[in-house]
Short mmCIF file of C-alpha atoms and ligand atoms in Angstrom, two decimals:
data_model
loop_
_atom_site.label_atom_id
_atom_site.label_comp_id
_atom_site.label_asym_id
_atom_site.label_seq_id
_atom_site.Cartn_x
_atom_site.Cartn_y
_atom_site.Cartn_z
CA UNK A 1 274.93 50.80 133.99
CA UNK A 2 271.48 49.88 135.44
CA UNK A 3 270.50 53.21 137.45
CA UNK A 4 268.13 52.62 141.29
CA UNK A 5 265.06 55.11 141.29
CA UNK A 6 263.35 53.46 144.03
CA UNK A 7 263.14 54.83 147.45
CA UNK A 8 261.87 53.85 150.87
CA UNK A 9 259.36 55.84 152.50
CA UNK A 10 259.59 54.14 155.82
CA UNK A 11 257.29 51.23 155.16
CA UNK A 12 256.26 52.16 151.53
CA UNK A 13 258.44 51.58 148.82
CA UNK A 14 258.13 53.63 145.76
CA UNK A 15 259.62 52.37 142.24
CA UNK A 16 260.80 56.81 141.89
CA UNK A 17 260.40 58.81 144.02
CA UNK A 18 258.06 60.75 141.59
CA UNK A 19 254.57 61.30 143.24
CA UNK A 20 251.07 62.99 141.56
CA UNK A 21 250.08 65.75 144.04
CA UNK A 22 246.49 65.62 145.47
CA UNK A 23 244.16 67.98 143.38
CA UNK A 24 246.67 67.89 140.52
CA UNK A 25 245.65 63.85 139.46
CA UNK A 26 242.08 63.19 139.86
CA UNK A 27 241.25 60.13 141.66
CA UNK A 28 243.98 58.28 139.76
CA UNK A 29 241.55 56.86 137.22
CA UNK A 30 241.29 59.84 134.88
CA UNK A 31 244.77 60.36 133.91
CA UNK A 32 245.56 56.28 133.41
CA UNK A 33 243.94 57.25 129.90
CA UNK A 34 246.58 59.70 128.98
CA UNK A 35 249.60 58.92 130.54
CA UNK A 36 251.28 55.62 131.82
CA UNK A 37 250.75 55.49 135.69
CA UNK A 38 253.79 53.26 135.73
CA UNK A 39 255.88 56.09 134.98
CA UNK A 40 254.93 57.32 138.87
CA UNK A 41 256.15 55.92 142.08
CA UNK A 42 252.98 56.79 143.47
CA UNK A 43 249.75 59.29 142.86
CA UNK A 44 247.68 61.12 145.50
CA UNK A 45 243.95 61.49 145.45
CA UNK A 46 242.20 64.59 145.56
CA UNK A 47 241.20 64.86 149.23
CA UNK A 48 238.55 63.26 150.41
CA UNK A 49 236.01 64.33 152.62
CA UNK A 50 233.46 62.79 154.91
CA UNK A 51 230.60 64.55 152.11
CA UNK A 52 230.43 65.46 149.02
CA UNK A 53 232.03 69.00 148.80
CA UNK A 54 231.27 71.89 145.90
CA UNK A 55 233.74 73.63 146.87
CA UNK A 56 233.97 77.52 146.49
CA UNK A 57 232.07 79.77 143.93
CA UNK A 58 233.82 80.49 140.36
CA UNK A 59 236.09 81.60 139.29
CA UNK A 60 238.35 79.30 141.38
CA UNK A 61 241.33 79.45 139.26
CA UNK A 62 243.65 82.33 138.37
CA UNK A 63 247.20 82.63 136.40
CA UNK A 64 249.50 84.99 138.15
CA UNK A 65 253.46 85.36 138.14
CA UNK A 66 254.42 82.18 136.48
CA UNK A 67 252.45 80.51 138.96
CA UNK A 68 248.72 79.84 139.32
CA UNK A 69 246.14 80.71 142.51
CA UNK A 70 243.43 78.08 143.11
CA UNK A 71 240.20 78.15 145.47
CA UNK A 72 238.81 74.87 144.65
CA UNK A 73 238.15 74.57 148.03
CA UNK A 74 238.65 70.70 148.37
CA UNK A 75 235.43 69.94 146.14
CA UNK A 76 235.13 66.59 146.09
CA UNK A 77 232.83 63.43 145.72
CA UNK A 78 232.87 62.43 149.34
CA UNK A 79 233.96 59.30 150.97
CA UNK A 80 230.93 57.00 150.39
CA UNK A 81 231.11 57.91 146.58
CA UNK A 82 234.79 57.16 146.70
CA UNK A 83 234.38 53.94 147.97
CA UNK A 84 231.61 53.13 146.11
CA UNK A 85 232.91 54.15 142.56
CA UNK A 86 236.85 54.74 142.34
CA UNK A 87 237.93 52.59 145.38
CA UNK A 88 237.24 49.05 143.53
CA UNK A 89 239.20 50.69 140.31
CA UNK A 90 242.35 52.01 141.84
CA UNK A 91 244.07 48.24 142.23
CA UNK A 92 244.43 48.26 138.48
CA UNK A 93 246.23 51.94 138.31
CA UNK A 94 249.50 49.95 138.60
CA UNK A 95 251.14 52.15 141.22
CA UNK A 96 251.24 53.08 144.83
CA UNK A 97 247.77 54.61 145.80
CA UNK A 98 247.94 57.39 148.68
CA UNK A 99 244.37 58.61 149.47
CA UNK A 100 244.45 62.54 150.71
CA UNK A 101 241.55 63.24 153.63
CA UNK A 102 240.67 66.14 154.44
CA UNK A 103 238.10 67.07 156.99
CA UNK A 104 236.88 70.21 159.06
CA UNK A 105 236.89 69.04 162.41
CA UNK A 106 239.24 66.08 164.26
CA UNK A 107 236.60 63.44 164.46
CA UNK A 108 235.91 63.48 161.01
CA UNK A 109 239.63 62.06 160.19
CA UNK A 110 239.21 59.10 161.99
CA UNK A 111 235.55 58.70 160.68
CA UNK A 112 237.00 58.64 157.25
CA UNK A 113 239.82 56.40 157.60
CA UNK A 114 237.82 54.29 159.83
CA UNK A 115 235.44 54.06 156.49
CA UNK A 116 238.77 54.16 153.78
CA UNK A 117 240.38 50.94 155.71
CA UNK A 118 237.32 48.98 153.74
CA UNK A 119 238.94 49.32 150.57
CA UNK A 120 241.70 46.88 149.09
CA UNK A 121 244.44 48.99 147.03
CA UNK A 122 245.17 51.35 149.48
CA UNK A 123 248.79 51.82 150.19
CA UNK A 124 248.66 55.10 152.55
CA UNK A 125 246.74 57.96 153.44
CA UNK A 126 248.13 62.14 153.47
CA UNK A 127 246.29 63.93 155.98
CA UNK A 128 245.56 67.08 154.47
CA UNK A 129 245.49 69.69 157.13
CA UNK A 130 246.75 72.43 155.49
CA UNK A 131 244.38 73.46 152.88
CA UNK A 132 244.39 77.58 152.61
CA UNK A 133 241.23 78.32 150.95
CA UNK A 134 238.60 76.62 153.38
CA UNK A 135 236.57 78.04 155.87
CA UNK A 136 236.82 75.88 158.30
CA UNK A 137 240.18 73.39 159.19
CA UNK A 138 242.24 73.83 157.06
CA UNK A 139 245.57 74.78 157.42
CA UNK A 140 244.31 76.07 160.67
CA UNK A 141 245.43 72.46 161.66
CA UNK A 142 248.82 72.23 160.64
CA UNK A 143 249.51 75.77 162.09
CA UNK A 144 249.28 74.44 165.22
CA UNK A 145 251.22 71.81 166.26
CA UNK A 146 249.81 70.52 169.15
CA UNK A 147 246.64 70.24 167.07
CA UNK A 148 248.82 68.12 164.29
CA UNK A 149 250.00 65.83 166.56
CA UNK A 150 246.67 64.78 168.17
CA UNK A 151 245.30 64.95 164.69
CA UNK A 152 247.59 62.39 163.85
CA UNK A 153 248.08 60.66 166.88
CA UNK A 154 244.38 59.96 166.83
CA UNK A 155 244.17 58.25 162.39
CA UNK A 156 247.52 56.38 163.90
CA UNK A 157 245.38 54.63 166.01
CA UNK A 158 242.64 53.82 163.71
CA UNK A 159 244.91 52.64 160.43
CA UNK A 160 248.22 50.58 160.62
CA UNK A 161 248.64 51.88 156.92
CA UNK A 162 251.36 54.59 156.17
CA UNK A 163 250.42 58.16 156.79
CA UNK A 164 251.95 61.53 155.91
CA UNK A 165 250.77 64.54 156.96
CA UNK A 166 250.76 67.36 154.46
CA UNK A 167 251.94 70.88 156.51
CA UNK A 168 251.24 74.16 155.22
CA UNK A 169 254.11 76.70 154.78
CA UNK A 170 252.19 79.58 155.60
CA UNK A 171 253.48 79.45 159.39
CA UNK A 172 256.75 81.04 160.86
CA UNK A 173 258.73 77.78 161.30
CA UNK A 174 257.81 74.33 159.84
CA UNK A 175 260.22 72.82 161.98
CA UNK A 176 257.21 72.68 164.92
CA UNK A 177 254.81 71.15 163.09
CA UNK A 178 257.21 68.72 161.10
CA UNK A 179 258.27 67.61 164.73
CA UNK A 180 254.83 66.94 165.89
CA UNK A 181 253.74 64.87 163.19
CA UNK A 182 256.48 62.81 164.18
CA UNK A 183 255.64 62.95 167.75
CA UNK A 184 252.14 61.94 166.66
CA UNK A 185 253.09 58.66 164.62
CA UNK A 186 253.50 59.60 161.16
CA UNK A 187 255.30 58.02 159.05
CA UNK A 188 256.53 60.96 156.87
CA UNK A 189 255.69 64.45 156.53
CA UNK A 190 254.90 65.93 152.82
CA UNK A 191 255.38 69.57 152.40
CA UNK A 192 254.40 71.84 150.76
CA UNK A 193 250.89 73.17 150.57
CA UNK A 194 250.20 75.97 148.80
CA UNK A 195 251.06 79.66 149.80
CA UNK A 196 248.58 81.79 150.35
CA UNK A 197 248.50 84.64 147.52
CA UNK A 198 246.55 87.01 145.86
CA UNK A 199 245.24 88.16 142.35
CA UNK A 200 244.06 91.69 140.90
CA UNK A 201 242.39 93.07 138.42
CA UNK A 202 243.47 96.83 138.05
CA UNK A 203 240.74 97.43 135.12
CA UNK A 204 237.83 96.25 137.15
CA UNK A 205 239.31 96.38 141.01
CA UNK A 206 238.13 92.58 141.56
CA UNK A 207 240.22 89.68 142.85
CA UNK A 208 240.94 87.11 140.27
CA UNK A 209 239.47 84.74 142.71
CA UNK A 210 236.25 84.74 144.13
CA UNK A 211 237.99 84.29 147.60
CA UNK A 212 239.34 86.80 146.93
CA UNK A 213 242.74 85.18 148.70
CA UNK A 214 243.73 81.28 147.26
CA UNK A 215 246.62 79.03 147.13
CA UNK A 216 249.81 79.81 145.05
CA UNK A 217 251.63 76.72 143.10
CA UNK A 218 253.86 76.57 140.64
CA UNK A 219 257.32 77.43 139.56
CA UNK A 220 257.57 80.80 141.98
CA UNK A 221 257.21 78.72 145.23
CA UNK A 222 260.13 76.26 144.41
CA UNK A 223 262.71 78.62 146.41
CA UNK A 224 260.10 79.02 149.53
CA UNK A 225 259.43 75.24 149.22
CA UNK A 226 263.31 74.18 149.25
CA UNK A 227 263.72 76.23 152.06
CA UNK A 228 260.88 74.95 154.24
CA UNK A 229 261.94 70.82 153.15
CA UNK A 230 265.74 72.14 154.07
CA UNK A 231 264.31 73.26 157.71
CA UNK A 232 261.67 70.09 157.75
CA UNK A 233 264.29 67.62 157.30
CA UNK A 234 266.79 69.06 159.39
CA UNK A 235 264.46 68.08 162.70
CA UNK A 236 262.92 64.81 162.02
CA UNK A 237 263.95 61.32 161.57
CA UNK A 238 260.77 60.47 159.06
CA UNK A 239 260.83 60.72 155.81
CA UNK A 240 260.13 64.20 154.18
CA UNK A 241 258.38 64.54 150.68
CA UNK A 242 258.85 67.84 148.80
CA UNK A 243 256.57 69.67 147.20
CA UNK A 244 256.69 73.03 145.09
CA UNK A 245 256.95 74.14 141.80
CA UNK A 246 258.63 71.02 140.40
CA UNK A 247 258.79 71.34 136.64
CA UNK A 248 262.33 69.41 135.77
CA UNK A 249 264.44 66.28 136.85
CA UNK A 250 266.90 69.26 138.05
CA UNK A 251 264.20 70.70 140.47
CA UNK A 252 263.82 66.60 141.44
CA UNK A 253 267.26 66.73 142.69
CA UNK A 254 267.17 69.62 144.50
CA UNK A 255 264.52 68.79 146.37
CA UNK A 256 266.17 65.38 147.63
CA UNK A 257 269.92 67.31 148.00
CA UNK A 258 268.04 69.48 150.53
CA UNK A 259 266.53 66.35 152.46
CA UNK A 260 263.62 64.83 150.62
CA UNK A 261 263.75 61.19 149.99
CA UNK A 262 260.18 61.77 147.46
CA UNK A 263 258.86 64.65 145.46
CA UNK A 264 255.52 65.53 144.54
CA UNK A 265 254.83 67.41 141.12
CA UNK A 266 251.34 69.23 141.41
CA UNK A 267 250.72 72.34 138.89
CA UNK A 268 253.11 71.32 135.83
CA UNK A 269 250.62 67.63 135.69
CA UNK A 270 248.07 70.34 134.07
CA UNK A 271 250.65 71.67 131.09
CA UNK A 272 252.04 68.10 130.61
CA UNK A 273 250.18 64.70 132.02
CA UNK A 274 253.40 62.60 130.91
CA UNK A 275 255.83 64.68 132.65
CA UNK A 276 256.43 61.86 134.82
CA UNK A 277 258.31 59.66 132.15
CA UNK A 278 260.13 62.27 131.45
CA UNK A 279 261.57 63.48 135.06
CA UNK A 280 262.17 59.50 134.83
CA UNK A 281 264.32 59.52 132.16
CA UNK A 282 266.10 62.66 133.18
CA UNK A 283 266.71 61.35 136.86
CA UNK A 284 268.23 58.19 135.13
CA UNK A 285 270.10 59.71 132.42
CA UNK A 286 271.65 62.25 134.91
CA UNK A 287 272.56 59.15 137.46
CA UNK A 288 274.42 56.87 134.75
CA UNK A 289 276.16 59.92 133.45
CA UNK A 290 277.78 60.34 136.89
CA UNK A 291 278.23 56.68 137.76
CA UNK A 292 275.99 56.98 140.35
CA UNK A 293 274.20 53.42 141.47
CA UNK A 294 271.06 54.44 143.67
CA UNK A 295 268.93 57.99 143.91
CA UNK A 296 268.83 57.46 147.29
CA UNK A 297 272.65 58.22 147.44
CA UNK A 298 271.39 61.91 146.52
CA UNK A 299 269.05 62.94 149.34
CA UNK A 300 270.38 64.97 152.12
CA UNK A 301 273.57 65.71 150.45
CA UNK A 302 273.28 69.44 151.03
CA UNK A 303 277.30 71.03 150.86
CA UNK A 304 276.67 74.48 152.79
CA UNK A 305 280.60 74.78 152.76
CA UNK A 306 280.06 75.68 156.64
CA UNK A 307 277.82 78.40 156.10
CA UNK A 308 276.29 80.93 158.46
CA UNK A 309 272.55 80.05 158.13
CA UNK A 310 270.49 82.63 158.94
CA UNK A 311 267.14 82.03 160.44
CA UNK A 312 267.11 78.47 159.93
CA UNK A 313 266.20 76.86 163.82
CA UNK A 314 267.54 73.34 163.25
C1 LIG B 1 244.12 73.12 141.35
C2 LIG B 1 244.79 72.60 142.59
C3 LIG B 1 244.08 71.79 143.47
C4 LIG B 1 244.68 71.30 144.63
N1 LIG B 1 243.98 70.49 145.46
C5 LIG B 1 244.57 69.93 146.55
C6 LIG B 1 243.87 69.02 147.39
O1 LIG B 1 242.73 68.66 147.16
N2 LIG B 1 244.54 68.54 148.48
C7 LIG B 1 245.84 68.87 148.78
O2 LIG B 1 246.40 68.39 149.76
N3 LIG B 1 246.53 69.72 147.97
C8 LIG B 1 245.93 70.26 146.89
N4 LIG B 1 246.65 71.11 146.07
C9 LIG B 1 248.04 71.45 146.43
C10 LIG B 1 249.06 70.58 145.67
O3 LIG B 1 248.92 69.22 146.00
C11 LIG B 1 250.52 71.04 145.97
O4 LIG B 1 250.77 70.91 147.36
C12 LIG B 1 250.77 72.48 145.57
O5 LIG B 1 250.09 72.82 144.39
C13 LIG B 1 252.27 72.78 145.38
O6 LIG B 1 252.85 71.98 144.39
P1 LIG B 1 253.01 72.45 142.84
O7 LIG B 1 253.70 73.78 142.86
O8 LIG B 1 253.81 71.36 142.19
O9 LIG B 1 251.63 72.54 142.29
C14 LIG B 1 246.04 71.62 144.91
C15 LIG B 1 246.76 72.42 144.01
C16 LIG B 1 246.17 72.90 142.86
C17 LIG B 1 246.98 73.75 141.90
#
């Protein structure tokens, strides 16, 4: 039996709904020489800014509780550079190209997708407003949802391309700021960013960091991430992506039985580049096994049996 990975994002069709998370893939051209972009629906730049960026000071990168704590702190080559040197290139990657932006004041979004709408091979943008270990923007953004949906309201105008905005979970409810990306225009919402967390050395009393706080990905955050994408997708009609600690084609499926119709898979790229194919083959293996004709019969499946949810304002 012939198995159905693709999936509808709105307008954008993916081939799976198996996604490279920004920061976790380069600019799409460095891991095309390890591992077959084909195996990916789609792949998401690492943000892009209206500069070049250095991002924090070392160290920026920590292990800690299965998981990992990063301060890159968006370094990047800037949006002239971009279009200048990977922009021509990313036609060739062979999959859907989704360029993150991310910017430290409202103006600057626009400026940059005003700029990005130059470029051929473009299929989307993810507004990246919910970065945790910047000074300034941020995930200040996406904690406030009034400021979300003017953000987005405001790149809707400029781009008929598909956007996502990318929320942050470190807020009391997603729900809000799901809604107002909506309200805004979006075409999907993709959540999560990382938490924020912390690292310590008891030997020498420093923070593993040099932020001393930085974002937490990886395998721990799954459960917080399922939980936010459960409460996301209960209160909007767009698409929801999920993101967090994906490591399996199990965690895939989880992920779209709570509500998302697309995963992202950020951390586990760095232990295995081809993981991809392999969440692939495990998606389709699983699907013929059970006679089931389409992955998209999967998402939002959720059986709660009736239960009492507590906390959950949907
Ligand atoms: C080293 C590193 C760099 C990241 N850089 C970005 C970034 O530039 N833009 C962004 O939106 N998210 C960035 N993220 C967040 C990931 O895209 C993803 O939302 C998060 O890591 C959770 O997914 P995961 O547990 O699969 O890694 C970064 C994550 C890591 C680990």
């Amino acid at each position: 039996m012939a198995v159905d990975l693709g999936v509808q994002l709105g307008s954008l069709s993916l081939r799976n709904p198996i996604i490279a998370a920004s920061g976790c893939y380069g600019y799409g051209l460095e891991y095309a020489e390890i591992a077959d972009p084909g195996d990916l629906g789609g792949f998401i730049t690492k943000s892009i800014s209206p500069e070049r960026w250095e991002g924090n000071p070392p160290p920026r990168l920590a292990e800690a509780g299965n998981g990992l704590i990063n301060s890159i702190g968006l370094a990047n080559m800037g949006v002239g550079e971009f279009l200048a040197e990977v922009a021509p290139k990313l036609q060739a990657v062979g999959t859907r190209v989704i360029v993150s932006v991310a910017c430290k004041v409202m103006e600057e979004y626009e400026r940059v997708v005003e700029r990005l709408e130059e470029a051929e091979g473009i299929d989307g943008y993810e507004l990246n407003i919910s970065c945790p270990n910047v000074k300034e923007g941020g995930m200040a953004f996406s904690r406030n949802p009034r400021v979300t949906e003017e953000l987005v309201r405001r790149v809707r105008a400029r781009t008929s391309r598909w956007v996502t905005a990318k929320l942050t979970p470190n807020v009391a409810s997603v729900a809000e700021g799901a809604k107002a990306a909506e309200a805004g225009g979006a075409d999907a919402v993709s959540l999560i960013n990382t938490l924020v967390g912390m690292a310590v050395d008891y030997r020498t009393r420093r923070p593993k960091v040099a932020t001393v706080t930085g974002g937490y990905s990886g395998p721990p955050i799954k459960p917080v991430a399922l939980a936010k994408v459960w409460e996301a997708a209960g209160v909007v009609k767009i698409p929801v992506i999920g993101i967090g600690g994906i490591t399996s084609w199990e965690d895939v499926l989880e992920f779209m039985i709570v509500g998302a119709s697309a995963v992202q898979v950020g951390t586990a790229l760095f232990a295995d580049p081809r993981l991809p194919g392999v969440l692939t083959g495990g998606l389709a293996g699983y699907l013929e096994s059970e006679g089931i004709g389409s992955i998209r019969e999967i998402i939002g499946t959720l059986d709660t049996g009736g239960a009492f949810q507590v906390g959950v304002p949907r």
